[in-house]
Amino acid sequence: MPLTKFPKSAETSPAKMEVSSAKATALGFYESFFQGRIADLHKEGRYRVFADLERQAGRFPQALYRGEDGVEREVTIWCSNDYLGMGQHPKVIGAMCDAAKAAGAGAGGTRNISGNTHYHVVLEDELADLHGKEAGLLFTSGYISNEAAISTIAKLLPDCVIFSDAQNHASMIAGIKGSGCEKFIFRHNDIQHLEQLLQSVERCRPKIIAFESVYSMDGDISPIKEICDLAEKYGALTYLDEVHAVGMYGPRGAGVAERDGQMHRVDIIEGTLGKAFGVMGGYITSTKAIIDVVRSYASSFIFTTALPPALLAAATASVQHLKSSQAERDRQQERAATLKRMLAEAGLPVLPSVSHIVPVMVGDARLCKKASDDLMQKHNIYVQPINYPTVPRGTERLRLTPTPLHSDADMQKLVDALVDVWAGLNLRRSAQIITFEKSAEVA
């Protein structure tokens, strides 16, 4: 049957005008609603602004910052997750450039459809070797690797139950929710509570204990050995997120589990290429069967375009370098320890941390944002405020991440700037005590 054209008059018919009017009213409601939610963030001091930064090869941790006035100035970055400065390493940059010239810009498709390259195979073998596992699997980010792996593995296990640390990352929580499995939340790093919960579940049920090694906001480290002991006692799989530890700990940079001699006891190790390795991407390593089941069943892996060869070559170069070089790790640990001491001596509220993370506590969202703004505007220092929901309300902070490339002069400038900002905001200086007085300027 031939298509019938609508008459021109229909375009301006009263009925159409009525629909358009109703649509406009609805759109106005939606727009007003969303503007209100943004206004809520502003009121709470939780509205996040992206800093317009331009990293400069060979100049890290310095970068160019473009303010709202469009003027460029040099700032020092103190909150980068490029913990070792590997994103600036000549080997990494060289490998990326060479691969782009040799293989082009993109992978060309999903891993299943033309996007699988030799660069993927090489890097997955390197990562499996790094963690002493049979196989590895790459993802576009650490978030996706957690979400895809946890949800897929748990969903496939019949009547599975997941035990999750209370401070697990949002990506792990997303994976747990996506699995649809029963879950129990154990108090942060509380082994006794974890065992109580394990005892409450029938021994015959499949179980997964999901936890991290380094918790990135407080900088504390999980008791991996004790968790593995419980997993063996109660027949549970262990899923360990090492994203803030890979490259940073262990004789080859495999993470805290390697450092503590527990890596062989962990069933699934997840990591990232976007922090200490300085590039981009996420991964899991485990047995061939577990890796194959995630590869074959995880929708977010199956239907995602593969990482490009240049990124993979750069990540491979970084992983290989840090397997044999301890210099970056040693220097970073010294820098972190030195900065913690300097902050404490200045009476600044640095949270005790056994890792490379250095949190300086504020305890109020608006003051935290104001402190960050003052550091940038008055001192050319960039530290992003960390507010809810990343951390609980009342524990807002500035999260400092010293790298091997931060000099003594950089650290002294930072400490002096923080002392000045603390005085300007009427924040009390008393090491490791979270107290504050609201300034009229931000009240």
Coordinates of C-alpha atoms in Angstrom, one line a residue:
M1 CA 0.0 0.0 0.0
P2 CA 1.5 3.4 -0.9
L3 CA 2.4 5.8 1.9
T4 CA -0.1 8.6 2.5
K5 CA 1.4 12.1 3.0
F6 CA 0.0 14.2 5.8
P7 CA -1.6 17.4 4.4
K8 CA 0.4 20.6 5.1
S9 CA -2.4 21.9 7.2
A10 CA -1.8 19.1 9.7
E11 CA 1.5 20.8 10.7
T12 CA -0.3 23.7 12.2
S13 CA -3.5 22.0 13.2
P14 CA -5.0 22.9 16.7
A15 CA -4.4 19.3 17.8
K16 CA -0.7 19.5 17.0
M17 CA -0.4 22.9 18.7
E18 CA -2.0 21.4 21.8
V19 CA 0.5 18.6 21.9
S20 CA 3.4 21.0 21.4
S21 CA 2.1 23.2 24.2
A22 CA 1.8 20.2 26.5
K23 CA 5.3 19.0 25.5
A24 CA 6.7 22.5 26.3
T25 CA 5.1 22.5 29.7
A26 CA 6.5 19.0 30.5
L27 CA 10.0 20.1 29.3
G28 CA 9.8 23.1 31.5
F29 CA 9.0 20.9 34.5
Y30 CA 11.9 18.6 33.8
E31 CA 14.3 21.5 33.3
S32 CA 13.1 23.1 36.6
F33 CA 13.5 19.8 38.4
F34 CA 17.1 19.2 37.3
Q35 CA 18.1 22.8 37.9
G36 CA 16.7 22.4 41.5
R37 CA 18.9 19.3 42.0
I38 CA 22.0 21.2 40.9
A39 CA 21.0 24.1 43.2
D40 CA 20.9 21.6 46.1
L41 CA 24.5 20.7 45.4
H42 CA 25.5 24.4 45.4
K43 CA 23.8 24.9 48.7
E44 CA 25.6 22.0 50.3
G45 CA 28.9 23.0 48.8
R46 CA 29.1 19.7 46.9
Y47 CA 28.9 21.1 43.4
R48 CA 31.9 19.8 41.5
V49 CA 33.8 21.9 38.9
F50 CA 36.2 20.5 36.3
A51 CA 39.6 22.3 36.4
D52 CA 40.7 23.1 32.8
L53 CA 44.2 21.6 33.0
E54 CA 46.8 20.9 30.4
R55 CA 49.5 18.4 31.4
Q56 CA 52.9 19.1 29.9
A57 CA 55.2 16.2 29.1
G58 CA 58.3 16.4 31.2
R59 CA 56.9 19.0 33.5
F60 CA 54.7 16.9 35.9
P61 CA 53.5 17.7 38.6
Q62 CA 53.3 21.2 37.0
A63 CA 50.5 21.9 34.6
L64 CA 48.8 24.8 32.8
Y65 CA 45.5 25.9 34.3
R66 CA 43.0 28.0 32.4
G67 CA 40.7 30.0 34.7
E68 CA 37.3 31.3 33.9
D69 CA 38.9 34.5 32.6
G70 CA 40.7 32.4 30.0
V71 CA 44.1 33.3 31.4
E72 CA 46.7 30.5 31.6
R73 CA 49.0 30.0 34.6
E74 CA 51.2 27.3 35.9
V75 CA 49.9 25.3 38.9
T76 CA 51.2 22.3 40.9
I77 CA 49.0 19.2 40.9
W78 CA 48.7 17.5 44.3
C79 CA 45.8 15.1 43.7
S80 CA 46.7 13.1 40.7
N81 CA 46.3 9.3 40.6
D82 CA 49.3 9.1 38.4
Y83 CA 51.1 8.1 41.6
L84 CA 54.5 7.4 40.1
G85 CA 54.5 9.9 37.2
M86 CA 54.5 7.0 34.8
G87 CA 52.2 8.9 32.4
Q88 CA 55.3 11.1 31.8
H89 CA 57.9 8.3 31.5
P90 CA 59.8 8.4 28.2
K91 CA 59.4 4.6 27.8
V92 CA 55.6 4.9 28.1
I93 CA 55.3 7.9 25.8
G94 CA 57.6 6.4 23.3
A95 CA 55.7 3.1 23.2
M96 CA 52.4 4.9 22.7
C97 CA 53.7 7.0 19.8
D98 CA 55.3 4.0 18.1
A99 CA 52.1 1.9 18.4
A100 CA 49.9 4.7 17.1
K101 CA 52.2 5.1 14.0
A102 CA 52.3 1.4 13.5
A103 CA 48.7 0.3 14.1
G104 CA 46.6 3.5 13.9
A105 CA 44.4 5.3 16.3
G106 CA 41.6 2.8 17.3
A107 CA 41.1 -0.9 17.7
G108 CA 38.4 -1.0 15.1
G109 CA 35.7 -2.8 17.0
T110 CA 34.8 -5.0 20.0
R111 CA 37.2 -7.8 21.1
N112 CA 34.8 -10.2 19.4
I113 CA 34.5 -8.3 16.2
S114 CA 37.8 -7.2 14.7
G115 CA 39.0 -5.3 17.8
N116 CA 41.3 -7.9 19.3
T117 CA 44.9 -7.1 18.5
H118 CA 48.3 -8.6 19.4
Y119 CA 48.7 -5.6 21.8
H120 CA 45.8 -7.0 23.8
V121 CA 47.2 -10.5 24.0
V122 CA 50.7 -9.2 25.1
L123 CA 49.3 -7.0 27.8
E124 CA 47.0 -9.6 29.2
D125 CA 49.9 -12.1 29.4
E126 CA 52.0 -9.4 31.2
L127 CA 49.2 -8.8 33.7
A128 CA 48.6 -12.5 34.4
D129 CA 52.4 -12.9 34.9
L130 CA 52.4 -9.9 37.2
H131 CA 49.9 -11.4 39.6
G132 CA 51.0 -15.1 39.2
K133 CA 47.7 -16.1 37.6
E134 CA 46.8 -18.2 34.6
A135 CA 45.1 -15.5 32.6
G136 CA 44.0 -11.8 32.5
L137 CA 41.3 -9.8 30.8
L138 CA 41.3 -6.1 29.9
F139 CA 38.5 -3.6 30.2
T140 CA 38.1 0.0 29.3
S141 CA 38.3 1.1 33.0
G142 CA 38.7 -0.2 36.5
Y143 CA 35.1 0.7 37.2
I144 CA 33.9 -1.5 34.3
S145 CA 36.2 -4.4 35.3
N146 CA 34.7 -4.5 38.8
E147 CA 31.2 -4.0 37.7
A148 CA 31.4 -6.6 35.0
A149 CA 33.5 -9.3 36.8
I150 CA 31.6 -9.2 40.1
S151 CA 28.1 -9.2 38.6
T152 CA 28.9 -11.9 36.1
I153 CA 30.7 -14.3 38.4
A154 CA 28.2 -14.0 41.2
K155 CA 25.1 -14.1 38.9
L156 CA 26.4 -17.4 37.4
L157 CA 27.0 -19.1 40.7
P158 CA 23.7 -20.7 41.9
D159 CA 22.4 -19.1 45.2
C160 CA 25.6 -17.1 45.6
V161 CA 26.0 -14.7 48.6
I162 CA 28.5 -11.8 48.6
F163 CA 30.3 -10.4 51.6
S164 CA 31.4 -6.9 50.9
D165 CA 33.5 -4.5 53.0
A166 CA 31.6 -1.4 54.1
Q167 CA 34.0 0.9 52.4
N168 CA 34.2 -0.8 49.0
H169 CA 34.3 1.3 45.9
A170 CA 31.2 2.3 44.0
S171 CA 32.1 0.1 41.1
M172 CA 32.2 -3.0 43.4
I173 CA 28.9 -2.0 44.8
A174 CA 27.5 -1.6 41.3
G175 CA 28.7 -5.1 40.5
I176 CA 27.2 -6.6 43.6
K177 CA 23.8 -4.9 42.9
G178 CA 24.0 -6.0 39.2
S179 CA 24.4 -9.7 40.3
G180 CA 21.1 -9.7 42.1
C181 CA 22.6 -11.9 44.8
E182 CA 22.1 -11.8 48.5
K183 CA 24.7 -9.6 50.2
F184 CA 26.1 -9.0 53.6
I185 CA 28.1 -5.8 54.4
F186 CA 30.9 -6.4 57.0
R187 CA 32.3 -3.5 59.0
H188 CA 35.4 -2.0 57.4
N189 CA 38.4 -4.3 57.9
D190 CA 36.6 -6.1 60.7
I191 CA 37.6 -9.7 60.6
Q192 CA 35.4 -10.8 63.5
H193 CA 32.3 -9.3 62.0
L194 CA 33.1 -10.9 58.6
E195 CA 33.4 -14.3 60.3
Q196 CA 30.1 -13.8 62.2
L197 CA 28.4 -13.1 58.8
L198 CA 30.0 -16.1 57.2
Q199 CA 28.8 -18.3 60.0
S200 CA 25.3 -17.2 59.4
V201 CA 25.2 -18.6 55.9
E202 CA 24.8 -22.3 55.0
R203 CA 28.2 -23.8 54.2
C204 CA 26.9 -25.3 51.0
R205 CA 26.2 -21.9 49.4
P206 CA 28.7 -20.4 47.0
K207 CA 30.3 -17.3 48.6
I208 CA 32.4 -14.4 47.4
I209 CA 34.4 -12.0 49.8
A210 CA 34.9 -8.7 48.0
F211 CA 37.4 -6.2 49.4
E212 CA 40.1 -3.8 48.5
S213 CA 43.8 -3.7 49.5
V214 CA 44.4 0.1 49.8
Y215 CA 41.3 2.2 50.6
S216 CA 41.9 5.4 48.7
M217 CA 40.2 7.9 50.9
D218 CA 41.7 7.0 54.3
G219 CA 44.8 5.3 53.0
D220 CA 44.4 2.3 55.2
I221 CA 45.1 -1.3 54.1
S222 CA 43.0 -4.5 54.5
P223 CA 44.1 -7.6 56.4
I224 CA 44.5 -9.8 53.3
K225 CA 46.0 -12.8 55.1
E226 CA 43.2 -12.9 57.7
I227 CA 40.5 -12.6 55.0
C228 CA 42.1 -15.4 53.0
D229 CA 42.2 -17.5 56.2
L230 CA 38.4 -17.0 56.5
A231 CA 37.8 -17.7 52.8
E232 CA 39.6 -21.0 53.1
K233 CA 37.8 -21.9 56.3
Y234 CA 34.3 -21.2 54.9
G235 CA 34.8 -22.1 51.2
A236 CA 34.6 -18.6 49.7
L237 CA 36.1 -17.1 46.6
T238 CA 38.2 -14.0 47.3
Y239 CA 37.9 -10.9 45.0
L240 CA 40.5 -8.3 45.7
D241 CA 40.5 -4.8 44.2
E242 CA 44.2 -3.6 44.1
V243 CA 43.6 -0.5 41.9
H244 CA 45.4 1.8 44.4
A245 CA 48.2 -0.6 45.0
V246 CA 49.3 -2.1 41.6
G247 CA 52.6 -0.6 40.6
M248 CA 53.0 0.8 44.2
Y249 CA 53.7 -2.2 46.4
G250 CA 55.5 -5.6 46.1
P251 CA 58.9 -6.4 44.6
R252 CA 57.4 -6.3 41.1
G253 CA 54.6 -3.8 41.7
A254 CA 51.8 -6.4 41.9
G255 CA 50.3 -4.8 44.9
V256 CA 49.8 -5.3 48.6
A257 CA 48.9 -9.0 48.2
E258 CA 52.4 -9.6 46.6
R259 CA 54.1 -7.5 49.3
D260 CA 52.4 -9.5 52.1
G261 CA 53.1 -12.9 50.4
Q262 CA 49.3 -13.6 50.0
M263 CA 48.9 -13.2 46.2
H264 CA 48.7 -16.9 45.5
R265 CA 45.8 -17.2 48.0
V266 CA 43.6 -14.6 46.3
D267 CA 41.3 -16.1 43.6
I268 CA 40.6 -12.9 41.6
I269 CA 42.7 -9.8 41.5
E270 CA 41.4 -6.7 39.9
G271 CA 43.6 -3.7 39.0
T272 CA 43.8 -0.5 36.9
L273 CA 46.2 0.8 34.3
G274 CA 45.1 4.4 35.0
K275 CA 46.8 5.1 38.3
A276 CA 50.3 4.0 39.1
F277 CA 50.8 2.6 35.6
G278 CA 49.9 6.1 34.3
V279 CA 47.7 5.2 31.3
M280 CA 44.1 4.0 31.1
G281 CA 42.0 0.8 31.4
G282 CA 41.1 -1.9 34.0
Y283 CA 41.7 -5.7 34.2
I284 CA 41.1 -8.8 36.2
T285 CA 43.5 -11.8 36.6
S286 CA 42.5 -15.3 37.8
T287 CA 42.2 -18.9 36.5
K288 CA 41.6 -19.6 32.9
A289 CA 38.0 -20.8 33.6
I290 CA 37.0 -17.6 35.6
I291 CA 38.6 -15.3 33.0
D292 CA 36.9 -17.2 30.2
V293 CA 33.5 -17.1 31.8
V294 CA 33.7 -13.3 32.3
R295 CA 34.9 -12.9 28.7
S296 CA 32.0 -15.0 27.4
Y297 CA 29.2 -13.7 29.6
A298 CA 29.8 -10.1 30.7
S299 CA 27.7 -7.8 28.5
S300 CA 29.8 -4.7 29.4
F301 CA 32.8 -6.5 28.0
I302 CA 31.2 -8.1 25.0
F303 CA 29.5 -5.0 23.7
T304 CA 32.3 -2.4 24.3
T305 CA 34.8 -1.2 21.7
A306 CA 38.3 -2.5 22.6
L307 CA 41.0 -0.3 23.9
P308 CA 43.3 1.2 21.2
P309 CA 46.7 -0.3 20.5
A310 CA 48.6 2.9 21.5
L311 CA 47.2 2.8 25.0
L312 CA 47.9 -0.9 25.4
A313 CA 51.5 -0.5 24.2
A314 CA 52.0 2.4 26.7
A315 CA 50.5 0.3 29.5
T316 CA 52.6 -2.7 28.6
A317 CA 55.8 -0.6 28.7
S318 CA 54.8 0.8 32.1
V319 CA 54.0 -2.6 33.6
Q320 CA 57.2 -4.1 32.3
H321 CA 59.3 -1.2 33.6
L322 CA 57.8 -1.3 37.1
K323 CA 58.3 -5.1 37.3
S324 CA 62.0 -4.5 37.4
S325 CA 62.4 -1.0 38.7
Q326 CA 62.0 -0.3 42.5
A327 CA 63.3 3.3 42.3
E328 CA 59.9 4.9 41.6
R329 CA 58.3 3.0 44.5
D330 CA 61.1 3.8 47.0
R331 CA 61.1 7.5 46.1
Q332 CA 57.3 7.8 46.3
Q333 CA 57.2 6.1 49.8
E334 CA 59.9 8.6 51.0
R335 CA 58.0 11.5 49.6
A336 CA 54.7 10.4 51.2
A337 CA 56.4 9.9 54.6
T338 CA 58.2 13.3 54.4
L339 CA 55.0 15.1 53.5
K340 CA 53.0 13.5 56.4
R341 CA 55.8 14.5 58.8
M342 CA 55.8 18.1 57.5
L343 CA 52.0 18.4 57.7
A344 CA 51.9 17.1 61.3
E345 CA 54.8 19.4 62.4
A346 CA 52.8 22.3 61.0
G347 CA 49.8 21.3 63.1
L348 CA 47.7 20.4 60.1
P349 CA 45.0 17.6 60.6
V350 CA 46.7 14.9 58.5
L351 CA 44.9 11.6 58.9
P352 CA 47.3 8.8 60.0
S353 CA 47.8 6.6 56.9
V354 CA 50.0 3.5 56.3
S355 CA 49.9 4.0 52.6
H356 CA 50.8 6.6 49.9
I357 CA 47.5 8.4 50.4
V358 CA 47.7 11.6 52.5
P359 CA 44.3 12.9 53.6
V360 CA 44.1 16.3 55.3
M361 CA 40.8 16.5 57.1
V362 CA 38.3 19.5 56.9
G363 CA 35.0 18.1 58.0
D364 CA 32.7 20.5 56.2
A365 CA 31.7 20.5 52.5
R366 CA 31.6 24.2 51.9
L367 CA 34.9 24.8 53.8
C368 CA 36.5 22.0 51.9
K369 CA 35.5 23.6 48.6
K370 CA 36.6 27.0 49.8
A371 CA 40.0 25.7 50.9
S372 CA 40.5 24.1 47.5
D373 CA 39.5 27.3 45.7
D374 CA 41.8 29.4 47.8
L375 CA 44.8 27.0 47.2
M376 CA 44.2 27.4 43.5
Q377 CA 43.5 31.1 43.3
K378 CA 46.0 32.4 45.9
H379 CA 48.8 29.8 45.7
N380 CA 48.6 28.1 42.3
I381 CA 48.1 24.7 44.0
Y382 CA 45.5 22.3 42.7
V383 CA 43.9 19.9 45.2
Q384 CA 40.3 18.7 44.4
P385 CA 37.9 18.7 47.4
I386 CA 36.6 15.3 48.4
N387 CA 33.0 15.5 49.5
Y388 CA 30.0 13.2 49.9
P389 CA 29.2 10.8 48.3
T390 CA 32.8 9.9 47.8
V391 CA 33.3 10.1 51.6
P392 CA 30.7 10.3 54.4
R393 CA 29.3 13.7 55.4
G394 CA 31.3 15.3 58.0
T395 CA 34.6 13.7 56.8
E396 CA 35.2 16.0 53.8
R397 CA 38.9 16.3 53.1
L398 CA 41.7 17.3 50.8
R399 CA 43.4 14.1 49.5
L400 CA 47.0 14.6 48.7
T401 CA 49.0 12.2 46.6
P402 CA 52.7 13.0 46.6
T403 CA 54.7 11.5 43.7
P404 CA 58.4 10.8 43.1
L405 CA 58.4 14.1 41.1
H406 CA 57.3 16.4 43.9
S407 CA 60.4 18.3 45.2
D408 CA 61.2 19.5 48.7
A409 CA 60.4 23.0 47.5
D410 CA 57.0 21.8 46.2
M411 CA 56.2 20.2 49.6
Q412 CA 57.2 23.3 51.6
K413 CA 55.2 25.5 49.3
L414 CA 52.2 23.3 49.9
V415 CA 52.5 23.2 53.6
D416 CA 52.9 27.0 53.8
A417 CA 49.9 27.4 51.6
L418 CA 47.7 25.1 53.7
V419 CA 48.7 27.0 56.9
D420 CA 47.7 30.2 55.2
V421 CA 44.4 28.8 54.0
W422 CA 43.6 27.2 57.4
A423 CA 44.1 30.6 59.0
G424 CA 42.0 32.4 56.5
L425 CA 39.1 30.0 57.0
N426 CA 39.4 29.9 60.8
L427 CA 40.3 26.2 60.7
R428 CA 42.1 25.1 63.8
R429 CA 45.5 23.6 63.3
S430 CA 45.8 20.6 65.6
A431 CA 47.4 17.5 64.0
Q432 CA 45.1 14.5 63.5
I433 CA 42.1 16.3 65.1
I434 CA 39.1 17.2 62.9
T435 CA 37.8 20.5 64.3
F436 CA 36.7 23.6 62.5
E437 CA 35.0 26.9 62.9
K438 CA 32.8 28.2 60.1
S439 CA 34.1 31.3 58.5
A440 CA 31.6 34.1 57.9
E441 CA 32.9 34.3 54.3
V442 CA 31.5 30.8 53.5
A443 CA 28.6 30.6 56.0

